[in-house]
Amino acid sequence: MTSTRGGIAALVAAFVGAGALIGCSAQTPAGPTDAPSGSPGGTATAAEQVTLRVVSLLPGSEQAAIDAFNAQVAEFEAANPGIDIVPEEYEWKATTFAAQLAGGTLPHVFEIPFTDGKTLIENKQIAELDAQFQTLPYASKFNESLLAAGKGPDGKVYAIPAKNVYGVGLHINRDLFTSAGLDPDKPPTTWTEVREAARKIAEANPGVAGYMQMTQNNTGGWQLVANTFAHGGRVQTLNADGTATSTLDNEGTKAALQMLKDMRWADNSMGSNFMFDWGSINQAFAAGQVGMFTSGSDVYTSMVQTNGLNPEMYGLGAMPQEGEDAGVLTGGTLVAMPASATDAEKDAAIKWIDFFYLAKLIDKDRAIADAKTLVANNQPVGTPVLPMFNRAQYEENQSWIKEFINLPLDQMKGYTSTMFDLNLVGEPSQKTQEIYALLDPVVQAVLTDKDADIDKLLADVNKQAQALLDAK
């Protein structure tokens, strides 16, 4: 989750003012043939050979995606003969990540949600990368609100914003829309329209969920919070003394849960499987079992690489908004290293991070080289994300790779035409994943128990969340 954080609350202002910034769960490999002047690079002697284990793709990725990644590795190693890259399949999951980190089984370079940066820094579980980060020729160009997610109290960089800065959108199956007599070029723009479309899809396609929402491995809480924002609610308030007050029992969360309850029990439009997380809902959607769901704007790439998505059946719309303070949840991915990383591993890692994740966003030659490699391996180029640096840089980057973009962008206009106008809201900044975990059973209860009492569920979980916030 694709899959949000201390310091990230400022993201709201940064992205709402994205236009003014001109004067802000899938791999998108980057890789130049030649490193640009001033970029981290150079060669090492045999005595300095470093083996660097890095995250590659999600388990089960298509062979074409693996081939594209391997081509990037070969390109990098040719330019950096002192570094041996060892790819490892990886998918961040809240239920397994902590044990992987504690057990030392993660790669040297791994990915985490924005939400996890502050906690891992405070717990001294990830390495300081500030000196290495400062060698990037574009280090000063990052959107500071994004960079804050990976900075410690000492102001130093421990985790680096790397990819997929997303806003949550509404993903639609165009084939299922057509089968239900709906116009796939006009995704729902209100929650009333979502509910009506879900009912029609389910009626026209027995056994299919017209609409579905994630429910487990913290993704249920993640998307309930996204739906809360979309209904004008907020789940946490930061106090002047640095503490936080839980507000999970707000009217927006109640409205979001009531909508799910009505679709499940009154409309029967949510199918029969109610246990989904980020990976499994992508799979179900690509297989034609889900008509609509909400997730980050970037999941198209993962569904093509891992789930064999047919691009012709895919559509993307903006997250429907309801209420005066409605907003769209935003998040992204940081890259980090375990606290045990050596200086040699850190130095090698920054070269890989520059090559694989970042330089393609800001250097024309790198952007074109990356796009060419992806296209040659039938991989997506141009999946909608939000700017890592600023809107002007993003639009310039898109102009560099325009001829290589191979997405059905006309089927994504509902999102791309509004992405810079959205009221973007950062995820709750304290105890984020723990609170998401508390909310998973609430979503599950509403979908599996016809008599679920939403007010009571939220009152109980709000007390639990407050106890977590108070236990600092």
Coordinates of C-alpha atoms in Angstrom, one line a residue:
M1 CA 0.0 0.0 0.0
T2 CA 0.1 1.2 -1.9
S3 CA 0.1 2.0 0.8
T4 CA 1.4 7.9 5.0
R5 CA 3.3 10.4 9.1
G6 CA 5.3 12.5 11.3
G7 CA 6.3 15.6 9.4
I8 CA 4.1 14.6 6.5
A9 CA 1.1 16.7 7.7
A10 CA 2.8 19.6 5.9
L11 CA 2.2 17.7 2.7
V12 CA -1.3 19.1 2.5
A13 CA -0.1 22.6 2.0
A14 CA 2.7 21.5 -0.2
F15 CA 0.5 19.7 -2.7
V16 CA -2.4 22.0 -2.5
G17 CA 0.0 24.7 -3.6
A18 CA 1.6 22.4 -6.2
G19 CA 1.0 24.9 -8.9
A20 CA 2.8 27.6 -6.9
L21 CA 5.8 25.3 -6.4
I22 CA 6.9 26.2 -9.9
G23 CA 8.9 29.4 -9.0
C24 CA 5.0 18.7 -5.1
S25 CA 3.5 -1.3 -3.8
A26 CA 5.2 -1.7 -7.7
Q27 CA 8.7 -1.1 -9.0
T28 CA 9.5 1.4 -11.7
P29 CA 13.2 0.8 -12.4
A30 CA 15.5 3.6 -13.5
G31 CA 18.7 3.3 -15.3
P32 CA 21.0 5.5 -17.4
T33 CA 23.6 4.3 -19.8
D34 CA 25.9 7.0 -18.5
A35 CA 25.8 8.8 -15.2
P36 CA 25.3 12.5 -15.5
S37 CA 28.0 14.9 -14.5
G38 CA 28.2 15.3 -10.8
S39 CA 26.1 12.2 -10.0
P40 CA 27.2 9.6 -7.5
G41 CA 29.3 7.1 -9.4
G42 CA 32.8 6.1 -10.2
T43 CA 34.4 2.7 -10.1
A44 CA 35.9 0.7 -7.3
T45 CA 38.9 -1.6 -7.2
A46 CA 38.5 -5.3 -6.7
A47 CA 39.6 -4.8 -3.1
E48 CA 36.6 -2.5 -2.6
Q49 CA 34.0 -4.8 -4.1
V50 CA 30.7 -4.5 -2.3
T51 CA 27.7 -6.9 -2.5
L52 CA 24.5 -5.0 -2.2
R53 CA 21.2 -6.8 -1.6
V54 CA 18.3 -4.7 -2.9
V55 CA 14.5 -5.1 -3.3
S56 CA 13.5 -6.1 -6.8
L57 CA 9.9 -6.8 -7.7
L58 CA 6.9 -8.2 -5.9
P59 CA 6.7 -12.0 -5.6
G60 CA 5.0 -13.5 -8.6
S61 CA 5.9 -10.7 -11.0
E62 CA 5.6 -11.4 -14.8
Q63 CA 8.8 -12.5 -16.6
A64 CA 8.8 -9.3 -18.7
A65 CA 9.0 -7.2 -15.5
I66 CA 11.8 -9.4 -14.2
D67 CA 13.7 -9.1 -17.5
A68 CA 13.3 -5.3 -17.3
F69 CA 14.7 -5.2 -13.8
N70 CA 17.6 -7.5 -14.7
A71 CA 18.5 -5.2 -17.6
Q72 CA 18.7 -2.3 -15.2
V73 CA 20.9 -4.3 -12.8
A74 CA 23.3 -5.2 -15.7
E75 CA 23.4 -1.6 -16.8
F76 CA 24.2 -0.4 -13.3
E77 CA 26.9 -3.1 -12.7
A78 CA 28.6 -2.2 -16.0
A79 CA 28.8 1.4 -14.8
N80 CA 29.8 0.4 -11.3
P81 CA 32.0 -2.7 -11.5
G82 CA 32.9 -2.4 -7.8
I83 CA 29.2 -3.2 -6.8
D84 CA 27.5 -6.5 -7.1
I85 CA 23.7 -6.1 -7.0
V86 CA 21.8 -9.1 -5.6
P87 CA 18.0 -8.6 -6.2
E88 CA 15.5 -10.0 -3.7
E89 CA 11.7 -10.2 -4.2
Y90 CA 10.0 -8.0 -1.6
E91 CA 6.6 -6.8 -0.5
W92 CA 6.1 -4.6 2.5
K93 CA 3.5 -6.0 4.9
A94 CA 2.7 -4.6 8.3
T95 CA 2.3 -8.2 9.7
T96 CA 5.8 -9.3 8.7
F97 CA 8.0 -6.2 8.3
A98 CA 9.0 -5.8 12.0
A99 CA 10.1 -9.4 12.3
Q100 CA 12.1 -9.2 9.1
L101 CA 13.9 -6.1 10.3
A102 CA 14.6 -7.5 13.7
G103 CA 15.7 -10.8 12.3
G104 CA 18.1 -9.2 9.8
T105 CA 16.5 -10.8 6.8
L106 CA 15.7 -7.6 4.9
P107 CA 17.9 -6.6 1.9
H108 CA 20.5 -3.8 2.4
V109 CA 18.1 -1.4 0.6
F110 CA 14.4 -1.8 1.4
E111 CA 11.2 0.1 1.0
I112 CA 8.8 1.4 3.6
P113 CA 5.7 3.6 3.6
F114 CA 6.1 7.2 4.6
T115 CA 4.3 6.4 7.8
D116 CA 7.1 4.2 9.1
G117 CA 10.0 6.6 8.8
K118 CA 9.8 8.5 12.0
T119 CA 9.2 5.4 14.2
L120 CA 12.1 3.5 12.7
I121 CA 14.4 6.5 13.2
E122 CA 13.3 7.0 16.8
N123 CA 13.9 3.3 17.5
K124 CA 17.3 3.5 15.9
Q125 CA 16.4 0.7 13.5
I126 CA 17.6 2.3 10.3
A127 CA 20.9 3.8 9.3
E128 CA 21.7 7.5 8.9
L129 CA 22.2 8.2 5.2
D130 CA 22.7 12.0 5.4
A131 CA 26.3 12.2 4.2
Q132 CA 25.4 9.9 1.3
F133 CA 22.2 11.8 0.5
Q134 CA 24.0 15.1 0.3
T135 CA 26.2 13.7 -2.6
L136 CA 23.1 13.6 -4.8
P137 CA 23.3 16.6 -7.2
Y138 CA 19.6 17.2 -6.8
A139 CA 19.5 16.8 -3.0
S140 CA 18.4 20.4 -2.5
K141 CA 15.5 20.1 -5.0
F142 CA 13.3 17.7 -3.0
N143 CA 9.9 18.8 -1.8
E144 CA 10.8 19.5 1.8
S145 CA 7.5 18.1 3.0
L146 CA 8.3 14.8 1.5
L147 CA 11.9 14.8 2.7
A148 CA 10.7 15.5 6.3
A149 CA 9.1 12.0 6.4
G150 CA 12.6 10.4 6.4
K151 CA 14.4 13.0 8.6
G152 CA 15.3 12.5 12.3
P153 CA 15.0 15.0 15.2
D154 CA 18.6 15.9 14.4
G155 CA 17.6 17.1 11.0
K156 CA 19.6 14.4 9.2
V157 CA 18.2 12.1 6.5
Y158 CA 17.7 8.5 7.4
A159 CA 15.2 7.4 4.7
I160 CA 14.9 8.9 1.2
P161 CA 11.7 9.6 -0.6
A162 CA 12.0 7.3 -3.6
K163 CA 8.9 6.7 -5.6
N164 CA 5.1 6.5 -6.0
V165 CA 4.0 9.7 -4.2
Y166 CA 0.3 9.0 -4.8
G167 CA -3.1 10.3 -4.2
V168 CA -5.8 7.7 -3.6
G169 CA -8.0 7.3 -6.6
L170 CA -11.0 5.2 -7.7
H171 CA -10.0 2.3 -9.9
I172 CA -12.7 0.9 -12.2
N173 CA -13.1 -2.1 -14.4
R174 CA -14.2 -0.7 -17.8
D175 CA -15.5 -4.1 -19.0
L176 CA -17.8 -4.5 -16.0
F177 CA -19.0 -0.9 -16.4
T178 CA -20.0 -1.6 -20.0
S179 CA -21.7 -4.9 -19.0
A180 CA -23.9 -3.0 -16.5
G181 CA -24.8 -0.3 -19.1
L182 CA -22.5 2.3 -17.5
D183 CA -20.2 4.7 -19.3
P184 CA -16.6 3.7 -18.5
D185 CA -15.4 7.1 -19.7
K186 CA -17.3 8.7 -16.9
P187 CA -16.3 7.2 -13.5
P188 CA -18.5 8.0 -10.5
T189 CA -17.7 11.4 -9.0
T190 CA -19.9 11.1 -5.9
W191 CA -20.3 8.4 -3.4
T192 CA -24.0 8.1 -4.3
E193 CA -22.9 7.4 -7.9
V194 CA -20.4 4.8 -6.6
R195 CA -23.1 3.0 -4.7
E196 CA -25.5 3.0 -7.7
A197 CA -22.8 1.8 -10.1
A198 CA -21.8 -0.9 -7.7
R199 CA -25.4 -2.2 -7.5
K200 CA -25.7 -2.2 -11.3
I201 CA -22.4 -4.0 -11.8
A202 CA -23.3 -6.7 -9.2
E203 CA -26.7 -7.2 -10.7
A204 CA -25.3 -7.6 -14.2
N205 CA -22.5 -9.9 -13.1
P206 CA -23.5 -12.4 -10.4
G207 CA -20.7 -13.2 -8.0
V208 CA -18.8 -10.0 -8.8
A209 CA -18.3 -7.3 -6.3
G210 CA -19.5 -4.0 -7.7
Y211 CA -17.3 -2.3 -5.2
M212 CA -14.8 -3.7 -2.7
Q213 CA -12.6 -2.3 0.0
M214 CA -9.4 -3.7 1.6
T215 CA -9.9 -5.1 5.1
Q216 CA -6.7 -6.8 6.4
N217 CA -3.0 -6.4 7.1
N218 CA -3.6 -2.8 8.0
T219 CA -5.0 -1.9 4.6
G220 CA -8.5 -2.0 5.9
G221 CA -7.6 0.8 8.3
W222 CA -5.6 2.6 5.6
Q223 CA -8.5 2.7 3.2
L224 CA -11.1 3.5 5.9
V225 CA -9.0 6.6 6.7
A226 CA -8.9 7.4 3.0
N227 CA -12.7 7.2 2.9
T228 CA -12.9 9.2 6.1
F229 CA -11.0 12.0 4.5
A230 CA -13.1 11.8 1.4
H231 CA -16.2 12.2 3.6
G232 CA -14.8 15.3 5.3
G233 CA -13.6 13.7 8.5
R234 CA -10.2 13.4 10.3
V235 CA -9.0 10.7 12.5
Q236 CA -6.3 12.4 14.6
T237 CA -5.7 15.9 16.0
L238 CA -2.2 17.1 16.9
N239 CA -1.9 19.2 20.1
A240 CA 0.4 22.1 20.8
D241 CA 2.4 20.0 23.3
G242 CA 3.2 17.4 20.7
T243 CA 0.6 14.9 21.9
A244 CA -2.3 13.6 19.7
T245 CA -6.0 13.1 20.3
S246 CA -7.8 10.3 18.5
T247 CA -10.9 11.3 16.7
L248 CA -11.8 8.0 15.0
D249 CA -15.5 8.4 16.0
N250 CA -15.9 11.4 13.7
E251 CA -18.9 11.8 11.4
G252 CA -16.8 11.2 8.3
T253 CA -15.7 7.7 9.5
K254 CA -19.3 6.9 10.4
A255 CA -20.5 8.0 7.0
A256 CA -17.8 5.9 5.3
L257 CA -18.7 2.8 7.3
Q258 CA -22.4 3.3 6.8
M259 CA -21.9 3.5 3.1
L260 CA -20.1 0.1 3.2
K261 CA -22.8 -1.4 5.4
D262 CA -25.5 -0.2 3.1
M263 CA -23.8 -1.6 0.0
R264 CA -23.1 -4.9 1.7
W265 CA -26.4 -5.6 3.3
A266 CA -29.0 -3.4 1.5
D267 CA -27.6 -3.5 -2.0
N268 CA -25.7 -6.9 -1.9
S269 CA -23.2 -5.2 -4.2
M270 CA -19.9 -6.3 -2.5
G271 CA -19.6 -9.9 -3.4
S272 CA -18.9 -12.7 -0.9
N273 CA -15.2 -12.4 -0.1
F274 CA -14.5 -9.7 2.4
M275 CA -10.8 -10.5 3.3
F276 CA -8.6 -8.5 1.0
D277 CA -5.3 -6.6 1.4
W278 CA -3.3 -4.6 -1.1
G279 CA -2.0 -7.6 -3.1
S280 CA -5.1 -9.7 -3.1
I281 CA -7.5 -6.9 -4.2
N282 CA -5.2 -6.0 -7.1
Q283 CA -5.3 -9.7 -8.1
A284 CA -9.1 -9.9 -7.8
F285 CA -9.5 -6.6 -9.7
A286 CA -7.3 -7.8 -12.6
A287 CA -9.2 -11.0 -12.7
G288 CA -12.5 -9.2 -13.3
Q289 CA -13.9 -10.0 -9.8
V290 CA -14.1 -6.4 -8.6
G291 CA -15.8 -3.5 -10.4
M292 CA -14.3 -0.6 -8.3
F293 CA -12.0 -0.1 -5.4
T294 CA -9.9 2.7 -3.9
S295 CA -6.1 2.6 -3.7
G296 CA -3.1 4.7 -4.6
S297 CA -3.0 6.2 -8.1
D298 CA 0.2 4.2 -8.9
V299 CA -1.1 0.6 -8.7
Y300 CA -1.5 0.2 -12.4
T301 CA 2.2 -0.7 -12.8
S302 CA 2.0 -3.4 -10.2
M303 CA -1.2 -4.9 -11.6
V304 CA 0.5 -5.1 -15.1
Q305 CA 3.7 -6.6 -13.7
T306 CA 2.3 -9.0 -11.2
N307 CA -1.4 -9.6 -12.0
G308 CA -1.4 -9.7 -15.8
L309 CA -3.8 -6.7 -16.0
N310 CA -5.4 -6.1 -19.4
P311 CA -4.9 -2.3 -20.0
E312 CA -8.0 -2.1 -22.1
M313 CA -10.2 -3.0 -19.1
Y314 CA -8.6 -0.4 -16.7
G315 CA -9.9 3.0 -15.7
L316 CA -8.9 5.5 -13.0
G317 CA -11.0 8.3 -11.6
A318 CA -10.6 10.8 -8.8
M319 CA -11.6 9.9 -5.3
P320 CA -15.2 11.1 -4.8
Q321 CA -15.4 14.0 -2.3
E322 CA -18.3 14.8 0.1
G323 CA -18.4 17.4 2.8
E324 CA -16.8 20.8 3.3
D325 CA -13.4 19.5 4.4
A326 CA -13.2 16.5 2.1
G327 CA -9.7 15.5 1.0
V328 CA -7.7 12.9 -0.7
L329 CA -5.2 10.8 1.3
T330 CA -1.7 10.9 0.0
G331 CA 1.4 8.8 0.7
G332 CA 4.5 7.3 -0.8
T333 CA 7.5 5.1 -0.5
L334 CA 10.8 5.7 1.4
V335 CA 14.0 3.7 0.9
A336 CA 16.1 2.9 3.9
M337 CA 18.9 0.6 5.2
P338 CA 19.2 -1.4 8.4
A339 CA 21.1 0.3 11.2
S340 CA 23.8 -2.3 10.8
A341 CA 24.8 -1.1 7.3
T342 CA 28.5 -0.3 6.8
D343 CA 29.8 2.9 5.2
A344 CA 30.8 0.9 2.1
E345 CA 27.3 -0.5 1.8
K346 CA 25.8 3.0 2.3
D347 CA 28.1 4.5 -0.4
A348 CA 27.1 1.7 -2.8
A349 CA 23.4 2.1 -1.8
I350 CA 23.2 5.8 -2.7
K351 CA 24.6 5.0 -6.2
W352 CA 21.9 2.4 -6.6
I353 CA 19.1 4.7 -5.2
D354 CA 20.2 7.5 -7.6
F355 CA 20.3 5.1 -10.5
F356 CA 17.2 3.0 -9.9
Y357 CA 14.8 5.4 -8.3
L358 CA 15.5 9.1 -8.6
A359 CA 17.8 10.5 -11.3
K360 CA 15.2 9.5 -14.0
L361 CA 12.9 12.1 -12.5
I362 CA 15.2 15.0 -12.9
D363 CA 17.8 14.2 -15.6
K364 CA 16.6 14.0 -19.2
D365 CA 19.1 11.4 -20.4
R366 CA 18.3 9.1 -17.4
A367 CA 14.6 9.5 -17.9
I368 CA 14.8 8.5 -21.6
A369 CA 17.2 5.6 -20.9
D370 CA 14.8 4.3 -18.3
A371 CA 11.8 4.6 -20.5
K372 CA 13.5 2.9 -23.4
T373 CA 14.5 -0.1 -21.2
L374 CA 10.9 -0.4 -19.9
V375 CA 9.3 -0.2 -23.3
A376 CA 11.7 -2.7 -24.7
N377 CA 10.5 -5.1 -22.0
N378 CA 6.8 -4.2 -22.4
Q379 CA 6.6 -2.5 -19.1
P380 CA 4.4 0.5 -18.2
V381 CA 5.8 4.0 -18.6
G382 CA 4.0 7.1 -17.3
T383 CA 1.8 5.7 -14.4
P384 CA 0.2 8.7 -12.7
V385 CA 2.0 9.8 -9.5
L386 CA 2.4 13.1 -7.8
P387 CA 5.6 15.2 -8.0
M388 CA 8.7 14.2 -6.0
F389 CA 10.2 17.7 -6.5
N390 CA 7.6 20.1 -7.9
R391 CA 4.9 20.3 -10.6
A392 CA 7.2 22.1 -13.1
Q393 CA 9.8 19.3 -12.8
Y394 CA 7.1 16.6 -13.1
E395 CA 5.7 18.2 -16.3
E396 CA 9.2 18.6 -17.8
N397 CA 9.9 14.9 -17.0
Q398 CA 6.7 13.9 -18.7
S399 CA 7.7 15.9 -21.8
W400 CA 11.0 14.0 -22.0
I401 CA 9.3 10.6 -22.0
K402 CA 6.2 11.5 -23.9
E403 CA 7.0 9.3 -26.9
F404 CA 7.5 6.3 -24.7
I405 CA 4.4 6.6 -22.5
N406 CA 2.4 3.4 -23.2
L407 CA -0.5 3.7 -20.8
P408 CA -4.2 4.1 -21.7
L409 CA -4.0 7.7 -20.4
D410 CA -7.4 8.5 -22.0
Q411 CA -8.9 6.0 -19.6
M412 CA -7.3 7.8 -16.6
K413 CA -8.5 11.3 -17.3
G414 CA -10.9 11.2 -14.4
Y415 CA -7.8 11.3 -12.1
T416 CA -5.1 13.0 -14.2
S417 CA -7.4 16.0 -15.0
T418 CA -7.9 16.7 -11.3
M419 CA -4.7 15.5 -9.6
F420 CA -3.2 19.0 -9.1
D421 CA -6.4 20.5 -7.9
L422 CA -7.1 17.9 -5.1
N423 CA -7.2 18.8 -1.4
L424 CA -4.4 16.3 -0.5
V425 CA -4.2 15.2 3.2
G426 CA -1.3 13.4 4.7
E427 CA -1.9 10.3 6.7
P428 CA -2.2 10.5 10.5
S429 CA 1.2 11.1 11.8
Q430 CA 1.3 9.2 15.2
K431 CA 1.1 5.4 15.7
T432 CA -0.2 5.2 12.1
Q433 CA 0.2 1.5 11.4
E434 CA -0.9 0.5 14.8
I435 CA -4.1 2.5 14.4
Y436 CA -4.7 1.1 10.9
A437 CA -4.4 -2.4 12.5
L438 CA -7.1 -1.5 15.1
L439 CA -9.4 -0.4 12.3
D440 CA -9.1 -3.6 10.2
P441 CA -11.6 -5.5 12.4
V442 CA -14.0 -2.6 12.3
V443 CA -14.2 -2.7 8.6
Q444 CA -14.5 -6.5 8.7
A445 CA -17.3 -6.4 11.2
V446 CA -19.4 -4.0 9.1
L447 CA -19.0 -6.3 6.1
T448 CA -19.7 -9.6 7.9
D449 CA -22.2 -8.7 10.7
K450 CA -25.5 -7.3 9.6
D451 CA -26.1 -6.0 13.1
A452 CA -22.8 -4.3 13.5
D453 CA -23.2 -1.2 15.6
I454 CA -21.0 1.4 14.0
D455 CA -21.2 3.9 16.8
K456 CA -20.1 1.4 19.4
L457 CA -17.4 -0.1 17.2
L458 CA -15.9 3.4 16.7
A459 CA -16.3 4.4 20.4
D460 CA -14.4 1.3 21.4
V461 CA -11.6 1.6 18.8
N462 CA -11.2 5.3 19.6
K463 CA -10.4 4.4 23.2
Q464 CA -7.9 1.9 22.1
A465 CA -6.3 4.3 19.7
Q466 CA -6.0 7.0 22.4
A467 CA -4.4 4.5 24.7
L468 CA -1.8 3.9 22.0
L469 CA -1.2 7.6 21.5
D470 CA -0.8 8.1 25.3
A471 CA 1.6 5.3 25.7
K472 CA 4.7 7.2 24.4

